[in-house]
Coordinates of C-alpha atoms in Angstrom, one line a residue:
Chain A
X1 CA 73.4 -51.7 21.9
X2 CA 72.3 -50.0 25.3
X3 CA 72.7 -46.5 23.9
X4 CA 71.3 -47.5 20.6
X5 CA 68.3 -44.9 19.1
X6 CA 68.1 -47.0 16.1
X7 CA 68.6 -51.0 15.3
X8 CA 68.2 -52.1 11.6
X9 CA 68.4 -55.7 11.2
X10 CA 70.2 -56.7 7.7
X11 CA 70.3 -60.4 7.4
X12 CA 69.0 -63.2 5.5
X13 CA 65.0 -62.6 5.8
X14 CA 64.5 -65.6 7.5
X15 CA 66.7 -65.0 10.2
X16 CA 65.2 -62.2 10.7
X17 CA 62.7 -62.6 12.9
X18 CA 64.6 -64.8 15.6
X19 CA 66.9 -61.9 16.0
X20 CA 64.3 -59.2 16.1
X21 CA 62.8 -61.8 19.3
X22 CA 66.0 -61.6 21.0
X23 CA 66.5 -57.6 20.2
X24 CA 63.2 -57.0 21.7
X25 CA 64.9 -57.8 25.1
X26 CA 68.2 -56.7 24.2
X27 CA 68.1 -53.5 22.8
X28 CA 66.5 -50.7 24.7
X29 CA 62.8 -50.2 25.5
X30 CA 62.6 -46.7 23.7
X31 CA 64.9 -48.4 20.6
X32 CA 63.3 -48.3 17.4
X33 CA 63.6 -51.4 15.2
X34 CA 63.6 -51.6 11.9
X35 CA 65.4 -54.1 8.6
X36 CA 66.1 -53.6 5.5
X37 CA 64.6 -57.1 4.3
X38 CA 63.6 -57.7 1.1
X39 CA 60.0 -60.0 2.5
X40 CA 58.1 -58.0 5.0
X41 CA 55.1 -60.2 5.8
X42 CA 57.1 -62.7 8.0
X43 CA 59.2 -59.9 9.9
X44 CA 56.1 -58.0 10.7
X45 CA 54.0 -60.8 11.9
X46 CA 57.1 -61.6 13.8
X47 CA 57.5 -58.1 15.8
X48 CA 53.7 -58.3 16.3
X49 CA 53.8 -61.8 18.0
X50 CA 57.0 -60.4 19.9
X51 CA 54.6 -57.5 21.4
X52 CA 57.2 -54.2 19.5
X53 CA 54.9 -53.7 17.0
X54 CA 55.0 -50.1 18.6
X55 CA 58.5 -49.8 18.0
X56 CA 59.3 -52.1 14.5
X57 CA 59.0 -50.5 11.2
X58 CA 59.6 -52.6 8.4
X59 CA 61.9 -51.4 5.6
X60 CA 63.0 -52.3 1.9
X61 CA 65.2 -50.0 0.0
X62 CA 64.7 -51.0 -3.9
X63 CA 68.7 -50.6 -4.1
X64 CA 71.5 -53.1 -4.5
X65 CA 72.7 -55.7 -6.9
X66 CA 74.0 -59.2 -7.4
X67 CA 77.0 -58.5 -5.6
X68 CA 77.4 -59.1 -1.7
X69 CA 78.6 -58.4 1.6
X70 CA 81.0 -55.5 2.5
X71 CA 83.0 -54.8 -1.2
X72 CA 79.3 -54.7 -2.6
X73 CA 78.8 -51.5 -0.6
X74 CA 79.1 -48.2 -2.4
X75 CA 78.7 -44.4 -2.1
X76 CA 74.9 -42.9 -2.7
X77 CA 73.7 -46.7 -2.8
X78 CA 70.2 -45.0 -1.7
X79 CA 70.1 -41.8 -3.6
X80 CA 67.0 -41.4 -5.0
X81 CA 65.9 -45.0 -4.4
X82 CA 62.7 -46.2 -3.5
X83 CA 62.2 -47.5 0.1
X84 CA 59.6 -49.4 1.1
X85 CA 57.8 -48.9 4.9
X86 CA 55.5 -51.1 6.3
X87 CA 54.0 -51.0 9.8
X88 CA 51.4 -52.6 11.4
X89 CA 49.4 -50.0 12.6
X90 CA 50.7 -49.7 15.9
X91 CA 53.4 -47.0 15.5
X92 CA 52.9 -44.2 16.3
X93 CA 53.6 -41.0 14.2
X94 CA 57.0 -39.8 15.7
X95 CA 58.4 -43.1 14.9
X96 CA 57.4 -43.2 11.3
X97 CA 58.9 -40.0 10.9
X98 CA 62.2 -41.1 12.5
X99 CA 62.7 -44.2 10.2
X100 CA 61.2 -42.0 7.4
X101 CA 64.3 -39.6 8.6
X102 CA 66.9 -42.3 8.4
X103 CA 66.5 -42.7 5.1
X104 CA 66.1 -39.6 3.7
X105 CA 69.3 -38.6 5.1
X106 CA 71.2 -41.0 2.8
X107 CA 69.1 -40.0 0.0
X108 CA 66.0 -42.4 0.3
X109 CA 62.7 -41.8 -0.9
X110 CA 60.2 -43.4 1.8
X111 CA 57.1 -44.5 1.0
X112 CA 54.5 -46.4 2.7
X113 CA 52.9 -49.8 1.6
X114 CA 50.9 -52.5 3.2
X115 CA 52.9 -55.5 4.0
X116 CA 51.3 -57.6 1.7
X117 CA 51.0 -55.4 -1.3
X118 CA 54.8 -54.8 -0.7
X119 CA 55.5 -59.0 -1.2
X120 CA 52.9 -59.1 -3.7
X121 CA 55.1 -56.0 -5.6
X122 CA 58.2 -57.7 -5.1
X123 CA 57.2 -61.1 -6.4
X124 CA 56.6 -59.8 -9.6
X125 CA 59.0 -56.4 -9.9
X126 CA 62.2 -58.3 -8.3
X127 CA 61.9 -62.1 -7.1
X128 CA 60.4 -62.6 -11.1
X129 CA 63.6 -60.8 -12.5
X130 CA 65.7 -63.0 -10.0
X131 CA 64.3 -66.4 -11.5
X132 CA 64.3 -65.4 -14.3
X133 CA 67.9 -64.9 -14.6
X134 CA 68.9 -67.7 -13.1
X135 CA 66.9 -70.1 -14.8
X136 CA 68.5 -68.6 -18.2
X137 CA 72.1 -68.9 -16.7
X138 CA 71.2 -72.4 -15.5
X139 CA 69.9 -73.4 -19.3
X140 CA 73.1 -71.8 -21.5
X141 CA 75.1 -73.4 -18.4
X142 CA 72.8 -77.0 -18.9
X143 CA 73.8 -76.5 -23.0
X144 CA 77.6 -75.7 -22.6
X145 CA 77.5 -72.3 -23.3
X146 CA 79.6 -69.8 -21.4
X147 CA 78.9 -66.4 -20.5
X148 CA 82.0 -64.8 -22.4
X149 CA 79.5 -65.9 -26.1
X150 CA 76.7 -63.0 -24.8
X151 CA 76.8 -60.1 -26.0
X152 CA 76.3 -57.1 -24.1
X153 CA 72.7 -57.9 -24.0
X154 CA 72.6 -61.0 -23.0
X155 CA 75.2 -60.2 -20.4
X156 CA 72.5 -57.6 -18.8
X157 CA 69.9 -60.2 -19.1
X158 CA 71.9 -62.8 -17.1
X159 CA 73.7 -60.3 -14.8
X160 CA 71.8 -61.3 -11.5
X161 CA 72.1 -64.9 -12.3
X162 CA 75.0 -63.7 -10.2
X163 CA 73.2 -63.2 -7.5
X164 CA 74.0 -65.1 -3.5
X165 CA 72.0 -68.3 -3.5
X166 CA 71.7 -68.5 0.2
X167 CA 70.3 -64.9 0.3
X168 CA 67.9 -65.5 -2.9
X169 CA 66.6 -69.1 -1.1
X170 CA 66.0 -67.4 2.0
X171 CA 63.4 -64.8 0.1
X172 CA 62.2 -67.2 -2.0
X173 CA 60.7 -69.9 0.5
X174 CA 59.7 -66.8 2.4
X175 CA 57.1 -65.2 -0.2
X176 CA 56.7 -68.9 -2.0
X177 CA 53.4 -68.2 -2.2
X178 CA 53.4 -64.6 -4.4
X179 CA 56.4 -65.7 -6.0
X180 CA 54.4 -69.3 -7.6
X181 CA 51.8 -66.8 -9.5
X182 CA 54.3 -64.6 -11.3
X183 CA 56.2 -67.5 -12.3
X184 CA 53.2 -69.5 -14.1
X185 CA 52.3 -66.0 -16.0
X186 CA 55.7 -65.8 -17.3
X187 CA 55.8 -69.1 -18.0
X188 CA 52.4 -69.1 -19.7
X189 CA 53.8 -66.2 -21.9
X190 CA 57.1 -68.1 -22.9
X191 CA 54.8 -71.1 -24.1
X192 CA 52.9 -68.4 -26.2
X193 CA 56.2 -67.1 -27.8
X194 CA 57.6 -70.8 -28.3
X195 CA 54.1 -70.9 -30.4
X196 CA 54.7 -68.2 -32.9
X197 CA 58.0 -68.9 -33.1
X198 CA 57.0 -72.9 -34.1
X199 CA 54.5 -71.5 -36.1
X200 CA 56.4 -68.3 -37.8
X201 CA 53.6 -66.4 -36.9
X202 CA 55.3 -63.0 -38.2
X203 CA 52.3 -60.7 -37.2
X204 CA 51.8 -62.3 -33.1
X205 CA 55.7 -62.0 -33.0
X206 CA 56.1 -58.6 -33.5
X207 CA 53.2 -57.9 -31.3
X208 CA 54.5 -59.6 -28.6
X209 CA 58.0 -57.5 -29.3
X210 CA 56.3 -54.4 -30.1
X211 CA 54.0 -54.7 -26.2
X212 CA 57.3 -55.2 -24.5
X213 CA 58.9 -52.7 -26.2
X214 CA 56.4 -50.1 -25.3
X215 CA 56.7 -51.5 -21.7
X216 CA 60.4 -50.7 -22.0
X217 CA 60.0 -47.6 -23.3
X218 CA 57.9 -46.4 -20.6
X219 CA 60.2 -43.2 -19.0
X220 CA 61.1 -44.1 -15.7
X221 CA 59.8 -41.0 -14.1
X222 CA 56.3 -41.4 -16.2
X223 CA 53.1 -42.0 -14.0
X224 CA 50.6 -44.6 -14.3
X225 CA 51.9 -47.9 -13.0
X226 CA 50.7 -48.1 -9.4
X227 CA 52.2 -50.2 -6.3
X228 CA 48.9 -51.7 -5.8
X229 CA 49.2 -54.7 -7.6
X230 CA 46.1 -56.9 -7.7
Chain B
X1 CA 79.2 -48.1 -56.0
X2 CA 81.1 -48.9 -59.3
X3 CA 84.6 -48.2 -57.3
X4 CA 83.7 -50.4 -54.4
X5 CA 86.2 -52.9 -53.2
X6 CA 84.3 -54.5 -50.3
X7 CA 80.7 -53.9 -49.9
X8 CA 79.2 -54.4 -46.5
X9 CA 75.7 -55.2 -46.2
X10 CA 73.5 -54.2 -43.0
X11 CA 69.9 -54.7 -43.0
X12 CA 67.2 -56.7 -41.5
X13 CA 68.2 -60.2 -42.1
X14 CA 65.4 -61.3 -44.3
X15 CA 65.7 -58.2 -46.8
X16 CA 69.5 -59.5 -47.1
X17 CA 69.1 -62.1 -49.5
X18 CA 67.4 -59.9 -52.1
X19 CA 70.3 -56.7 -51.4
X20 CA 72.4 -59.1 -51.9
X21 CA 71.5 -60.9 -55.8
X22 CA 70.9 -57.4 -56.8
X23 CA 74.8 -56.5 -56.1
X24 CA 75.3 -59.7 -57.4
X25 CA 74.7 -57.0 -60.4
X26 CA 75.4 -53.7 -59.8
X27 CA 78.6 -54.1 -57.5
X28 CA 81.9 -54.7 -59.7
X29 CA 83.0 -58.3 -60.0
X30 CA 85.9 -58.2 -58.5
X31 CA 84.0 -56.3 -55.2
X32 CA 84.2 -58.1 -52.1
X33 CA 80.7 -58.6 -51.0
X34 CA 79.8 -59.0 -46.7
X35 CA 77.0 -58.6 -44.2
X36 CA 76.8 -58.1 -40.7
X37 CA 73.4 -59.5 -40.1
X38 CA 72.6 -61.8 -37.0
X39 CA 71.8 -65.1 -38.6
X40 CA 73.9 -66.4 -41.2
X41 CA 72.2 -69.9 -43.1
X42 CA 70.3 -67.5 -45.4
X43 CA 72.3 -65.4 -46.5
X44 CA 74.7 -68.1 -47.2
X45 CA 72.3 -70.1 -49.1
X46 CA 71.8 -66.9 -50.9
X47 CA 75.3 -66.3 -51.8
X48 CA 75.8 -70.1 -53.3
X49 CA 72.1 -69.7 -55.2
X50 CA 73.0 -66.4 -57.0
X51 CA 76.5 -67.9 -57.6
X52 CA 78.2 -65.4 -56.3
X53 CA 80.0 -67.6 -53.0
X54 CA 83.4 -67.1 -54.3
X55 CA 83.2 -63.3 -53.0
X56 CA 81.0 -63.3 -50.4
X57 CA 81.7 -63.7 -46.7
X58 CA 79.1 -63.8 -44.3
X59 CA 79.7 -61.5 -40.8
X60 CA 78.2 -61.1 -37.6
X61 CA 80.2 -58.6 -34.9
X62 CA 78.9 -59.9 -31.5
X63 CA 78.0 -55.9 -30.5
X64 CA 75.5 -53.7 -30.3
X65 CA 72.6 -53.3 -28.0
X66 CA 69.0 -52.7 -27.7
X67 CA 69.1 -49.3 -29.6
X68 CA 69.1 -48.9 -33.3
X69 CA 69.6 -46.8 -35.8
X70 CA 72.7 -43.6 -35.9
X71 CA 71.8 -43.0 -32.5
X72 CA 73.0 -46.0 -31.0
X73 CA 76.5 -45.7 -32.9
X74 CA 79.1 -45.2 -30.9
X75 CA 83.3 -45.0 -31.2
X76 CA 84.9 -48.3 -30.4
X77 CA 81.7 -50.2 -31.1
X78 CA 83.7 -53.4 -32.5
X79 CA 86.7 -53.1 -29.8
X80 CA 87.6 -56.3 -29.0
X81 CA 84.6 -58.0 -30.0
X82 CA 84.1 -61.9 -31.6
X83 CA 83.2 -61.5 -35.2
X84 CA 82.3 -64.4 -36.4
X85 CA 82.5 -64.8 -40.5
X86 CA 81.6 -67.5 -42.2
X87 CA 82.0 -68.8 -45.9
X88 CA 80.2 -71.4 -48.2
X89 CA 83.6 -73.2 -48.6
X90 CA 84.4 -71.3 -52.3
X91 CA 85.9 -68.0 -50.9
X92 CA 89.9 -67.9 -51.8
X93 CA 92.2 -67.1 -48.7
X94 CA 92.9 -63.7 -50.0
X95 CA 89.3 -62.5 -49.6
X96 CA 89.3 -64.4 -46.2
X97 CA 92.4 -62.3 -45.5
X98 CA 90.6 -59.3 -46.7
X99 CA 87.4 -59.2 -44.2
X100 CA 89.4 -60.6 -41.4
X101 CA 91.5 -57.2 -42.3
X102 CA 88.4 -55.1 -42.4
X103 CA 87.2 -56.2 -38.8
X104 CA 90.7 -55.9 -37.1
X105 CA 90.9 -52.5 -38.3
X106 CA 88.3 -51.7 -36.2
X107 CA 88.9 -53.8 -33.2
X108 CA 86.8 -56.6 -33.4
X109 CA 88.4 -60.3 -33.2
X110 CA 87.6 -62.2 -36.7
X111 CA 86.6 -65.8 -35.8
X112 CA 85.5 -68.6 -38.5
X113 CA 82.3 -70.9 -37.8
X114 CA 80.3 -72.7 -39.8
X115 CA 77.3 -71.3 -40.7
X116 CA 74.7 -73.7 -39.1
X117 CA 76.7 -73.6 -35.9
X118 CA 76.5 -69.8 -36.3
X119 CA 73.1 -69.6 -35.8
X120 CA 72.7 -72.2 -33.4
X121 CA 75.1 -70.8 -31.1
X122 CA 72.9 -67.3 -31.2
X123 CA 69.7 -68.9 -31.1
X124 CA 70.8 -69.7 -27.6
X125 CA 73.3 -66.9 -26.7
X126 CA 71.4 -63.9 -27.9
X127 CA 67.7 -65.1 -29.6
X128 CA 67.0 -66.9 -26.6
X129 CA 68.0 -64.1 -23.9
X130 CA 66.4 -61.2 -25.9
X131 CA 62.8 -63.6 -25.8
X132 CA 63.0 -63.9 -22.4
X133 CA 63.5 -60.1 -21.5
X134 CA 60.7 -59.5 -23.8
X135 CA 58.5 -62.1 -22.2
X136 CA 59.5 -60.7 -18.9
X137 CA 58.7 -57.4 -20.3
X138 CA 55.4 -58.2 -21.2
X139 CA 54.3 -60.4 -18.2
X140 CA 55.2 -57.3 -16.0
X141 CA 53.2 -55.3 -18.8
X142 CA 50.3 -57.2 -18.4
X143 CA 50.4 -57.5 -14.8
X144 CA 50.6 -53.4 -14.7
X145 CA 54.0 -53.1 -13.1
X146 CA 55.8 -50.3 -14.9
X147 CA 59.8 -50.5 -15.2
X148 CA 60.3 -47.7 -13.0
X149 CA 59.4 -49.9 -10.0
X150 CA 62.0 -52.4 -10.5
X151 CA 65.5 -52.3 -8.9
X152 CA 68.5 -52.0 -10.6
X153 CA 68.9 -55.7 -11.4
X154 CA 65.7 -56.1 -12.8
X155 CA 66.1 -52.8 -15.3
X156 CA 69.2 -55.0 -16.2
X157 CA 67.1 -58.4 -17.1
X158 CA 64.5 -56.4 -19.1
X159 CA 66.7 -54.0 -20.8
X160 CA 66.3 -55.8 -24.1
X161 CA 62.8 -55.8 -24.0
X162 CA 63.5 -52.1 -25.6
X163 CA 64.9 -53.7 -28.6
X164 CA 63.4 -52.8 -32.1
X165 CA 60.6 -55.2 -33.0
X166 CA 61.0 -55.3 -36.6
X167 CA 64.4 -55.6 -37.0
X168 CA 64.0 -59.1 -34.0
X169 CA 60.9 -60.3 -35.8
X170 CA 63.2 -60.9 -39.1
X171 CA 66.0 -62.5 -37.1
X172 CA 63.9 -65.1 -35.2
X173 CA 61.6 -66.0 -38.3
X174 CA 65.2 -66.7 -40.1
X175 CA 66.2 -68.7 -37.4
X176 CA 62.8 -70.5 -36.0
X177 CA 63.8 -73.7 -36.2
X178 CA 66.9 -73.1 -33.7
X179 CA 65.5 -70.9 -31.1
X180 CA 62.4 -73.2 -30.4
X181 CA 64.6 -75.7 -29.1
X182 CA 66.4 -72.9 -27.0
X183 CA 62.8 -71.6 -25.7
X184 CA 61.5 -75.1 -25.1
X185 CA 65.0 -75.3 -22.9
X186 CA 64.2 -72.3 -20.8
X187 CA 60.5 -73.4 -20.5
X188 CA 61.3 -76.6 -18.8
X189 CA 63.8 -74.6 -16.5
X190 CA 61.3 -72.7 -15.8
X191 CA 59.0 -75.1 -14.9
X192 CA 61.3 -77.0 -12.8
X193 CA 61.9 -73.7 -10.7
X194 CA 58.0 -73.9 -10.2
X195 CA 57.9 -77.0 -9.0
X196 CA 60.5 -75.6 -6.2
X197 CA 59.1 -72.3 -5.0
X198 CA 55.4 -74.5 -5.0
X199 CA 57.3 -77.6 -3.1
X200 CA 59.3 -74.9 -0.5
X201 CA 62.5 -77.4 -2.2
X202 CA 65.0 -75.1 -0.2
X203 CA 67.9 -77.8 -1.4
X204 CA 66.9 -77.9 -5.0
X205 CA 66.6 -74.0 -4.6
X206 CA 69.5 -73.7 -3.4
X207 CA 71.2 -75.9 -6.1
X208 CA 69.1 -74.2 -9.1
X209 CA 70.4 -71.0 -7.4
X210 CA 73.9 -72.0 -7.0
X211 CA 74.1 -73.6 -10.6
X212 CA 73.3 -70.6 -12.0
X213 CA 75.8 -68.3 -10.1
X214 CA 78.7 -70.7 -10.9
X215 CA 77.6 -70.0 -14.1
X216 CA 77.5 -66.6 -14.6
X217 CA 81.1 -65.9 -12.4
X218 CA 83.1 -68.0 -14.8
X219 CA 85.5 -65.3 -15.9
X220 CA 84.8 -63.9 -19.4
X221 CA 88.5 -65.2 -20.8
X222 CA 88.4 -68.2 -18.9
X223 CA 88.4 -71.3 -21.4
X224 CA 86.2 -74.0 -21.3
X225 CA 83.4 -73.2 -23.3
X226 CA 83.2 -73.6 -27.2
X227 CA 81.1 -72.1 -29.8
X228 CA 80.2 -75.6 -31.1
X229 CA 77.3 -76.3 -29.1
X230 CA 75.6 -79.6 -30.2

């Protein structure tokens, strides 16, 4: 650690910021710190508390899957993925570009976000999807019905039910508060289709299908959808 | 048509019925008649009205995917997949023997139900997971988050929501009555995972969580789970 250029934390979010405390005496002064956490409020208002908010860049590559630890780990897990920056406006530029650098030589694509935009983002684009899955596995689980009588689609819809619980509980309780919002809105929109489905409302069903089948549809490399969720 | 020996029927599941009492007519009366549409009640019932159940066996191969048409045909399609057939109780057991035939010779994995359990069984193992990625779809529609700004897992979840609305508008009209109950299911799932993220419940989290990964890891030929779902 006393020769180290670069530290990134990877842990469970919040453990996160105890360790980035003790690294801020442990690691060297000219170290740059960084994580690849999937929360970035809590971590950054820890490194500013700490005093290295000169020297802590906050990171999030949108990579990964429901699979963990050390066999989950693969070859171009980064190419051409996503990677979320946050500082809190006390880095300088040389030490942007070095985490910037980091990632770009495994095949990252940096970009910068404001912390809270990035947990705002996440509630909806990831932690959502997350619930979401689980709570479906944890229903067909609740009414007997095993996994092996999906189909291929509902195998992709329930893949992440898969996913660590410890890791998923940690960045859960840890953006609670953006995560409650995009809960109750797809809630609100499941009680809407359990209406025209009670009521064989053929026209507001195929709406609803038809709008999230445009979503789908949407290429991935289109424009138009922003990060700036509000 | 006049030299058919088994005619297969595969159309939207409400334009079924009527195919089917006009081949009542114009396929030869000795002609095998079969469909591989996704709920099977009405088709049944249709059968039995037009009086033609003694040569008609309802199917439904457990394949496929959110793509339709030529396009999404593909070799191996049926390899190895349940395909569940059911009869009104008046089909001999050499045109049981016939269809069963049919489906091996393409891989697939013949499996009797009844036709009530049928279509209970998929109102919660495929109706219900292709609502919810369309709901998820849709919530992140309205929100403005585009697909391209989910990870990997989450393009998994919502994958469905690319299915064809037409074609998913028929099948959950057909089979209202059984997927409310599935939806109403998820809802309250749902809702309890609210209560959690609102409460910071790390235990129940954790459990909800856990639950749902024991779920989704038990192996796909492990026994244990049943098609008759109550």
């Amino acid at each position: 650690l006393a020769d180290a250029h670069v530290v990134v934390i990877a842990t469970p979010v919040r453990a996160a910021p105890r360790l980035l405390r003790w690294l801020a005496d442990a690691a060297p002064d000219r170290a740059i710190l960084t994580d690849v956490g999937s929360t970035k409020r809590s971590i950054l208002a820890a490194a500013i508390r700490t005093g290295i908010a000169h020297r802590f860049v906050g990171g999030h590559p949108m990579a990964g899957h429901h699979e963990a630890g050390w066999r989950a780990g693969r070859q171009a897990l980064f190419r051409g993925v996503t990677v979320w920056l946050c500082d809190g406006g006390h880095v300088s530029q040389a030490v942007r570009m070095e985490v910037e650098a980091l990632w770009q030589s495994v095949g990252g694509e940096p970009r910068w976000i404001d912390a809270h935009q990035h947990d705002r983002l996440v509630a909806w684009s990831s932690h959502l999807p997350q619930l979401v899955a689980s709570a479906l596995g944890r229903t067909l689980g609740r009414k007997g019905i095993g996994r092996r009588r999906l189909g291929p689609g509902g195998r992709d819809v329930t893949r992440l039910a898969g996913s660590d619980a410890d890791v998923w509980t940690d960045i859960l309780l840890d953006n609670a508060d953006l995560v409650a919002p995009a809960l109750e809105a797809m809630a609100a929109e499941l009680a809407g289709l359990i209406h025209l489905v009670r009521d064989g409302d053929e026209a507001g069903l195929r709406q609803a299908l038809a709008d999230a089948r445009r979503w789908a549809e949407v290429h991935a490399t289109d424009p138009g959808d922003a990060a700036d969720v509000g």
